[in-house]
Short mmCIF file of C-alpha atoms in Angstrom, two decimals:
data_model
loop_
_atom_site.label_atom_id
_atom_site.label_comp_id
_atom_site.label_asym_id
_atom_site.label_seq_id
_atom_site.Cartn_x
_atom_site.Cartn_y
_atom_site.Cartn_z
CA UNK A 1 -37.09 -47.17 -9.40
CA UNK A 2 -38.68 -45.37 -6.46
CA UNK A 3 -40.14 -47.79 -3.94
CA UNK A 4 -41.03 -47.27 -0.30
CA UNK A 5 -43.08 -48.75 2.54
CA UNK A 6 -45.92 -46.68 3.93
CA UNK A 7 -49.13 -46.60 5.90
CA UNK A 8 -52.14 -45.92 3.71
CA UNK A 9 -55.21 -44.02 4.96
CA UNK A 10 -58.26 -44.17 2.73
CA UNK A 11 -59.72 -40.80 3.78
CA UNK A 12 -62.82 -42.40 5.30
CA UNK A 13 -61.51 -44.15 8.41
CA UNK A 14 -58.52 -43.73 10.71
CA UNK A 15 -57.35 -47.27 10.03
CA UNK A 16 -53.83 -47.59 8.63
CA UNK A 17 -53.08 -50.17 5.92
CA UNK A 18 -49.48 -51.33 5.47
CA UNK A 19 -48.66 -50.93 1.78
CA UNK A 20 -45.79 -50.61 -0.62
CA UNK A 21 -45.72 -47.74 -3.08
CA UNK A 22 -43.69 -47.56 -6.27
CA UNK A 23 -43.40 -45.31 -9.29
CA UNK A 24 -43.98 -46.79 -12.68
CA UNK A 25 -44.68 -45.16 -16.06
CA UNK A 26 -45.73 -41.81 -14.63
CA UNK A 27 -47.97 -43.28 -11.95
CA UNK A 28 -47.67 -43.99 -8.23
CA UNK A 29 -48.87 -47.55 -7.65
CA UNK A 30 -49.96 -48.54 -4.14
CA UNK A 31 -50.32 -52.21 -3.20
CA UNK A 32 -50.91 -54.07 0.08
CA UNK A 33 -53.64 -56.43 1.24
CA UNK A 34 -56.89 -55.38 -0.35
CA UNK A 35 -55.37 -52.09 -1.52
CA UNK A 36 -54.32 -51.87 -5.13
CA UNK A 37 -54.58 -48.68 -7.18
CA UNK A 38 -52.47 -46.25 -9.20
CA UNK A 39 -52.52 -42.47 -9.26
CA UNK A 40 -51.02 -40.22 -11.89
CA UNK A 41 -47.98 -38.38 -10.51
CA UNK A 42 -49.48 -35.03 -11.46
CA UNK A 43 -52.17 -35.69 -8.79
CA UNK A 44 -49.69 -36.48 -6.02
CA UNK A 45 -48.54 -33.91 -3.48
CA UNK A 46 -45.58 -34.70 -1.19
CA UNK A 47 -45.57 -32.65 1.97
CA UNK A 48 -42.10 -31.52 3.07
CA UNK A 49 -40.66 -33.40 6.06
CA UNK A 50 -40.96 -31.83 9.50
CA UNK A 51 -38.12 -32.89 11.80
CA UNK A 52 -38.18 -36.59 12.59
CA UNK A 53 -41.89 -36.97 11.81
CA UNK A 54 -42.96 -39.15 8.92
CA UNK A 55 -43.70 -37.38 5.69
CA UNK A 56 -47.14 -37.37 4.12
CA UNK A 57 -48.03 -38.02 0.50
CA UNK A 58 -51.39 -36.47 -0.33
CA UNK A 59 -53.51 -38.40 -2.83
CA UNK A 60 -56.87 -37.53 -4.43
CA UNK A 61 -60.07 -37.93 -2.34
CA UNK A 62 -58.31 -37.06 0.94
CA UNK A 63 -56.26 -40.24 0.87
CA UNK A 64 -52.75 -40.21 2.33
CA UNK A 65 -49.56 -42.23 2.55
CA UNK A 66 -47.37 -41.81 5.64
CA UNK A 67 -43.76 -42.92 5.29
CA UNK A 68 -40.41 -42.48 7.06
CA UNK A 69 -38.41 -43.15 3.88
CA UNK A 70 -37.20 -39.58 3.42
CA UNK A 71 -34.88 -40.41 0.50
CA UNK A 72 -37.61 -42.09 -1.53
CA UNK A 73 -40.10 -39.29 -0.84
CA UNK A 74 -37.54 -36.68 -1.83
CA UNK A 75 -37.17 -38.42 -5.19
CA UNK A 76 -40.95 -38.68 -5.47
CA UNK A 77 -41.39 -34.98 -4.74
CA UNK A 78 -39.14 -34.19 -7.69
CA UNK A 79 -41.45 -36.16 -10.00
CA UNK A 80 -44.77 -35.15 -8.53
CA UNK A 81 -46.80 -31.97 -8.75
CA UNK A 82 -45.50 -30.67 -5.41
CA UNK A 83 -44.58 -27.06 -5.97
CA UNK A 84 -45.35 -25.46 -2.66
CA UNK A 85 -42.79 -23.07 -1.15
CA UNK A 86 -42.10 -25.57 1.62
CA UNK A 87 -40.71 -27.99 -0.94
CA UNK A 88 -38.20 -25.45 -2.16
CA UNK A 89 -37.34 -24.55 1.42
CA UNK A 90 -36.65 -28.20 2.15
CA UNK A 91 -34.48 -28.57 -0.94
CA UNK A 92 -32.44 -25.54 0.13
CA UNK A 93 -32.21 -26.69 3.74
CA UNK A 94 -30.96 -30.11 2.66
CA UNK A 95 -27.85 -28.58 1.09
CA UNK A 96 -25.24 -27.37 3.57
CA UNK A 97 -23.86 -24.66 1.29
CA UNK A 98 -27.26 -23.11 0.71
CA UNK A 99 -28.10 -23.34 4.42
CA UNK A 100 -24.86 -21.58 5.45
CA UNK A 101 -25.35 -18.89 2.81
CA UNK A 102 -28.93 -18.36 3.99
CA UNK A 103 -27.71 -18.11 7.60
CA UNK A 104 -25.13 -15.47 6.71
CA UNK A 105 -27.65 -13.45 4.69
CA UNK A 106 -30.20 -13.69 7.50
CA UNK A 107 -27.67 -12.47 10.08
CA UNK A 108 -26.71 -9.54 7.84
CA UNK A 109 -30.34 -8.59 7.27
CA UNK A 110 -31.23 -8.76 10.97
CA UNK A 111 -28.09 -6.84 11.98
CA UNK A 112 -28.71 -4.12 9.40
CA UNK A 113 -32.35 -3.92 10.44
CA UNK A 114 -31.47 -3.49 14.11
CA UNK A 115 -28.57 -1.10 13.58
CA UNK A 116 -30.01 1.19 10.91
CA UNK A 117 -33.55 0.12 10.08
CA UNK A 118 -35.10 0.37 13.54
CA UNK A 119 -33.62 3.84 14.35
CA UNK A 120 -34.66 5.16 10.93
CA UNK A 121 -38.22 3.91 11.29
CA UNK A 122 -38.40 5.14 14.90
CA UNK A 123 -37.23 8.60 13.84
CA UNK A 124 -39.86 8.80 11.12
CA UNK A 125 -42.56 7.52 13.45
CA UNK A 126 -41.55 9.90 16.27
CA UNK A 127 -41.86 12.93 14.01
CA UNK A 128 -45.14 11.65 12.58
CA UNK A 129 -46.81 11.10 15.95
CA UNK A 130 -48.67 14.06 17.46
CA UNK A 131 -47.01 16.08 20.21
CA UNK A 132 -49.50 15.03 22.85
CA UNK A 133 -48.01 11.52 22.79
CA UNK A 134 -44.66 12.88 24.05
CA UNK A 135 -46.38 15.14 26.55
CA UNK A 136 -48.44 12.31 28.01
CA UNK A 137 -45.40 10.05 28.34
CA UNK A 138 -43.37 12.90 29.88
CA UNK A 139 -46.08 13.78 32.39
CA UNK A 140 -46.35 10.19 33.58
CA UNK A 141 -42.56 9.83 33.75
CA UNK A 142 -42.22 13.02 35.80
CA UNK A 143 -45.00 11.96 38.16
CA UNK A 144 -43.28 8.63 38.73
CA UNK A 145 -39.88 10.26 39.27
CA UNK A 146 -41.39 12.81 41.67
CA UNK A 147 -42.81 9.93 43.65
CA UNK A 148 -39.71 7.73 43.68
CA UNK A 149 -36.51 9.68 43.16
CA UNK A 150 -37.08 13.45 43.10
CA UNK A 151 -38.02 15.93 45.76
CA UNK A 152 -38.80 19.66 45.65
CA UNK A 153 -35.84 21.90 44.96
CA UNK A 154 -34.19 23.65 47.87
CA UNK A 155 -32.82 26.38 45.64
CA UNK A 156 -34.14 29.87 46.42
CA UNK A 157 -36.98 30.86 44.12
CA UNK A 158 -34.97 33.89 42.98
CA UNK A 159 -32.08 31.65 41.90
CA UNK A 160 -34.42 29.35 39.96
CA UNK A 161 -36.06 32.35 38.32
CA UNK A 162 -32.72 33.88 37.35
CA UNK A 163 -31.54 30.69 35.63
CA UNK A 164 -34.90 30.21 33.93
CA UNK A 165 -34.74 33.78 32.63
CA UNK A 166 -31.23 33.31 31.22
CA UNK A 167 -32.33 30.27 29.23
CA UNK A 168 -35.42 32.11 28.01
CA UNK A 169 -33.30 35.08 26.93
CA UNK A 170 -31.07 32.83 24.86
CA UNK A 171 -34.05 31.08 23.30
CA UNK A 172 -35.42 34.44 22.20
CA UNK A 173 -32.20 34.96 20.22
CA UNK A 174 -32.23 31.54 18.55
CA UNK A 175 -34.64 28.75 17.80
CA UNK A 176 -35.30 26.41 20.72
CA UNK A 177 -37.80 23.58 20.97
CA UNK A 178 -40.77 24.04 23.24
CA UNK A 179 -39.58 23.24 26.76
CA UNK A 180 -40.34 23.59 30.46
CA UNK A 181 -37.46 23.99 32.94
CA UNK A 182 -37.88 22.46 36.39
CA UNK A 183 -35.56 22.23 39.38
CA UNK A 184 -35.55 19.23 41.69
CA UNK A 185 -33.40 17.81 44.47
CA UNK A 186 -32.33 14.19 44.18
CA UNK A 187 -29.90 12.05 46.14
CA UNK A 188 -30.29 9.31 43.54
CA UNK A 189 -29.35 11.35 40.47
CA UNK A 190 -26.84 13.70 42.12
CA UNK A 191 -25.47 16.39 39.79
CA UNK A 192 -27.54 15.73 36.71
CA UNK A 193 -30.03 17.04 34.20
CA UNK A 194 -32.49 15.10 32.10
CA UNK A 195 -34.92 15.76 29.29
CA UNK A 196 -38.27 14.02 29.42
CA UNK A 197 -40.56 13.37 26.46
CA UNK A 198 -42.73 16.38 25.79
CA UNK A 199 -40.04 18.97 26.54
CA UNK A 200 -39.67 18.95 30.33
CA UNK A 201 -36.04 19.52 31.38
CA UNK A 202 -35.20 18.66 34.98
CA UNK A 203 -32.05 20.17 36.56
CA UNK A 204 -30.98 18.93 39.96
CA UNK A 205 -29.86 21.18 42.81
CA UNK A 206 -26.56 19.31 42.95
CA UNK A 207 -25.81 20.27 39.34
CA UNK A 208 -26.50 23.93 40.10
CA UNK A 209 -24.20 23.66 43.11
CA UNK A 210 -21.48 22.04 41.01
CA UNK A 211 -21.47 24.81 38.38
CA UNK A 212 -18.87 27.54 38.74
CA UNK A 213 -20.50 29.77 36.14
CA UNK A 214 -24.10 30.07 34.99
CA UNK A 215 -22.97 29.52 31.41
CA UNK A 216 -22.00 25.99 32.43
CA UNK A 217 -25.61 25.36 33.41
CA UNK A 218 -26.82 26.91 30.17
CA UNK A 219 -24.52 24.55 28.29
CA UNK A 220 -25.97 21.52 30.05
CA UNK A 221 -29.52 22.71 29.41
CA UNK A 222 -28.59 23.23 25.75
CA UNK A 223 -27.59 19.57 25.60
CA UNK A 224 -30.93 18.56 27.09
CA UNK A 225 -32.74 20.80 24.59
CA UNK A 226 -30.98 18.75 21.92
CA UNK A 227 -32.75 15.68 23.28
CA UNK A 228 -36.05 17.57 23.21
CA UNK A 229 -35.43 18.91 19.71
CA UNK A 230 -34.84 15.42 18.30
CA UNK A 231 -37.61 13.80 20.41
CA UNK A 232 -35.13 11.30 21.79
CA UNK A 233 -37.41 10.13 24.59
CA UNK A 234 -40.12 8.96 22.21
CA UNK A 235 -37.58 7.62 19.70
CA UNK A 236 -35.92 5.53 22.39
CA UNK A 237 -39.26 4.05 23.40
CA UNK A 238 -40.11 3.22 19.78
CA UNK A 239 -36.66 1.78 19.13
CA UNK A 240 -36.95 -0.43 22.19
CA UNK A 241 -40.26 -1.75 20.93
CA UNK A 242 -38.90 -2.35 17.42
CA UNK A 243 -35.69 -4.03 18.55
CA UNK A 244 -37.58 -6.15 21.04
CA UNK A 245 -40.04 -7.32 18.40
CA UNK A 246 -37.22 -8.33 16.06
CA UNK A 247 -35.31 -10.15 18.79
CA UNK A 248 -38.44 -12.02 19.85
CA UNK A 249 -39.06 -12.99 16.22
CA UNK A 250 -35.47 -14.26 15.89
CA UNK A 251 -35.24 -16.10 19.20
CA UNK A 252 -38.82 -17.32 19.06
CA UNK A 253 -39.19 -17.50 22.84
CA UNK A 254 -37.81 -14.69 24.92
CA UNK A 255 -39.54 -15.82 28.07
CA UNK A 256 -37.46 -18.84 29.04
CA UNK A 257 -33.93 -20.01 28.45
CA UNK A 258 -33.40 -17.43 25.75
CA UNK A 259 -33.75 -14.53 28.19
CA UNK A 260 -30.03 -14.14 28.57
CA UNK A 261 -29.23 -14.69 24.91
CA UNK A 262 -31.83 -12.15 23.85
CA UNK A 263 -31.23 -9.75 26.72
CA UNK A 264 -27.55 -9.17 26.04
CA UNK A 265 -27.95 -8.06 22.43
CA UNK A 266 -30.96 -6.01 23.48
CA UNK A 267 -28.86 -4.22 26.12
CA UNK A 268 -26.07 -3.74 23.58
CA UNK A 269 -28.52 -2.26 21.10
CA UNK A 270 -30.08 0.10 23.62
CA UNK A 271 -26.65 1.29 24.66
CA UNK A 272 -25.74 1.93 21.04
CA UNK A 273 -28.98 3.78 20.39
CA UNK A 274 -28.49 5.89 23.50
CA UNK A 275 -24.90 6.78 22.54
CA UNK A 276 -26.04 7.92 19.10
CA UNK A 277 -28.62 10.20 20.71
CA UNK A 278 -26.08 11.65 23.13
CA UNK A 279 -23.81 12.51 20.21
CA UNK A 280 -26.78 14.13 18.46
CA UNK A 281 -27.61 16.17 21.57
CA UNK A 282 -23.95 17.20 21.96
CA UNK A 283 -23.89 18.42 18.34
CA UNK A 284 -27.05 20.45 19.00
CA UNK A 285 -25.52 21.93 22.19
CA UNK A 286 -22.32 22.92 20.38
CA UNK A 287 -24.27 24.78 17.69
CA UNK A 288 -26.50 26.36 20.36
CA UNK A 289 -23.50 27.59 22.37
CA UNK A 290 -21.84 29.04 19.28
CA UNK A 291 -25.02 30.92 18.43
CA UNK A 292 -25.27 32.17 22.01
CA UNK A 293 -21.60 33.20 21.98
CA UNK A 294 -20.95 30.99 25.01
CA UNK A 295 -17.55 29.29 24.98
CA UNK A 296 -18.02 25.52 24.44
CA UNK A 297 -15.38 25.03 27.11
CA UNK A 298 -18.15 25.80 29.64
CA UNK A 299 -19.74 22.47 28.77
CA UNK A 300 -16.39 20.68 28.83
CA UNK A 301 -15.62 22.18 32.23
CA UNK A 302 -18.77 21.01 34.00
CA UNK A 303 -18.79 17.67 32.18
CA UNK A 304 -15.24 17.07 33.33
CA UNK A 305 -16.29 17.92 36.89
CA UNK A 306 -19.27 15.55 36.76
CA UNK A 307 -17.03 12.75 35.50
CA UNK A 308 -13.58 13.48 36.90
CA UNK A 309 -12.29 10.14 35.60
CA UNK A 310 -12.70 10.64 31.87
CA UNK A 311 -12.76 7.36 30.01
CA UNK A 312 -13.29 6.01 26.52
CA UNK A 313 -16.61 4.62 25.33
CA UNK A 314 -17.32 1.20 26.79
CA UNK A 315 -19.20 -1.52 24.96
CA UNK A 316 -22.34 -1.27 27.11
CA UNK A 317 -22.11 2.41 28.10
CA UNK A 318 -25.29 4.37 27.55
CA UNK A 319 -23.27 7.55 26.91
CA UNK A 320 -20.19 8.08 24.77
CA UNK A 321 -17.02 8.13 26.84
CA UNK A 322 -16.33 11.49 28.49
CA UNK A 323 -12.98 11.68 26.71
CA UNK A 324 -14.78 11.47 23.35
CA UNK A 325 -17.44 13.99 24.36
CA UNK A 326 -14.99 16.58 25.63
CA UNK A 327 -13.12 16.77 22.31
CA UNK A 328 -15.48 19.05 20.31
CA UNK A 329 -16.01 21.33 23.32
CA UNK A 330 -12.35 22.05 24.05
CA UNK A 331 -11.94 24.48 21.19
CA UNK A 332 -12.55 28.23 21.42
CA UNK A 333 -15.87 27.98 19.61
CA UNK A 334 -17.30 30.28 16.97
CA UNK A 335 -19.51 33.17 17.95
CA UNK A 336 -22.06 33.14 15.12
#
């Protein structure tokens, strides 16, 4: 016999009536004071419980029963017409085995979505978006960098022109993405080169000074052209948006105490995404150098000089470890 105490609301006033409800012969009978009626169970809807709040039994004509007897209402829900998804969710949540299985499946789905789903979608989206999107982002990024961290190059114009011509000559012999080569001085970036969305490749004066052979510079530019070819700048922006949206959906509130919990996996993800792109750009550079008949060791030589303490890939590194990157470039190469 199902029997429970409840507050009855008649659907017309906010007054609560203390009643006792019981199930008998396919009906829910409600009695208490002046209240005495029965409702067929197929007209009863039991709302699933929400935390510690009392559950609600919906009756015809907007009438309701409010009760804290969760066990009795669970039994009633099994007899009544309640068939809403929330009821099934509650039944699954109330069983530890199902809850743990659901947790494991959810973690696997979220992990797979972040690791493979987001990059795949970002890659498709990046190649579907028009080129002016990259160009606009790149122009704004360059303007900001020129204002904050870059200054005009001190290299002689003839030197800049000579290097620009060598890259152009190589790109006439093989397919290169559309690019624009710029030289800048920067104390912040030191010996470095970077590809911006839209095809702008910035080479710093310090990198030119570090090179012992122009082919070393060509090798670095080839790596940056790999970023341009695969639209890594735009893909990274899209991946950041996608990963952030998923993490916010999982944590629910990324603006308070969950900042740290959500920020660490986000940083880990961005590092992983960035490492994948660096490997992709390295693969492009290796093929480019082979086609140009430039020994891949040129890239290994200048990379080893930039990072003279070669290390393995760290958990949060944005680039693969130098030791890993040098491997494919230490061979003699193949002049295609």
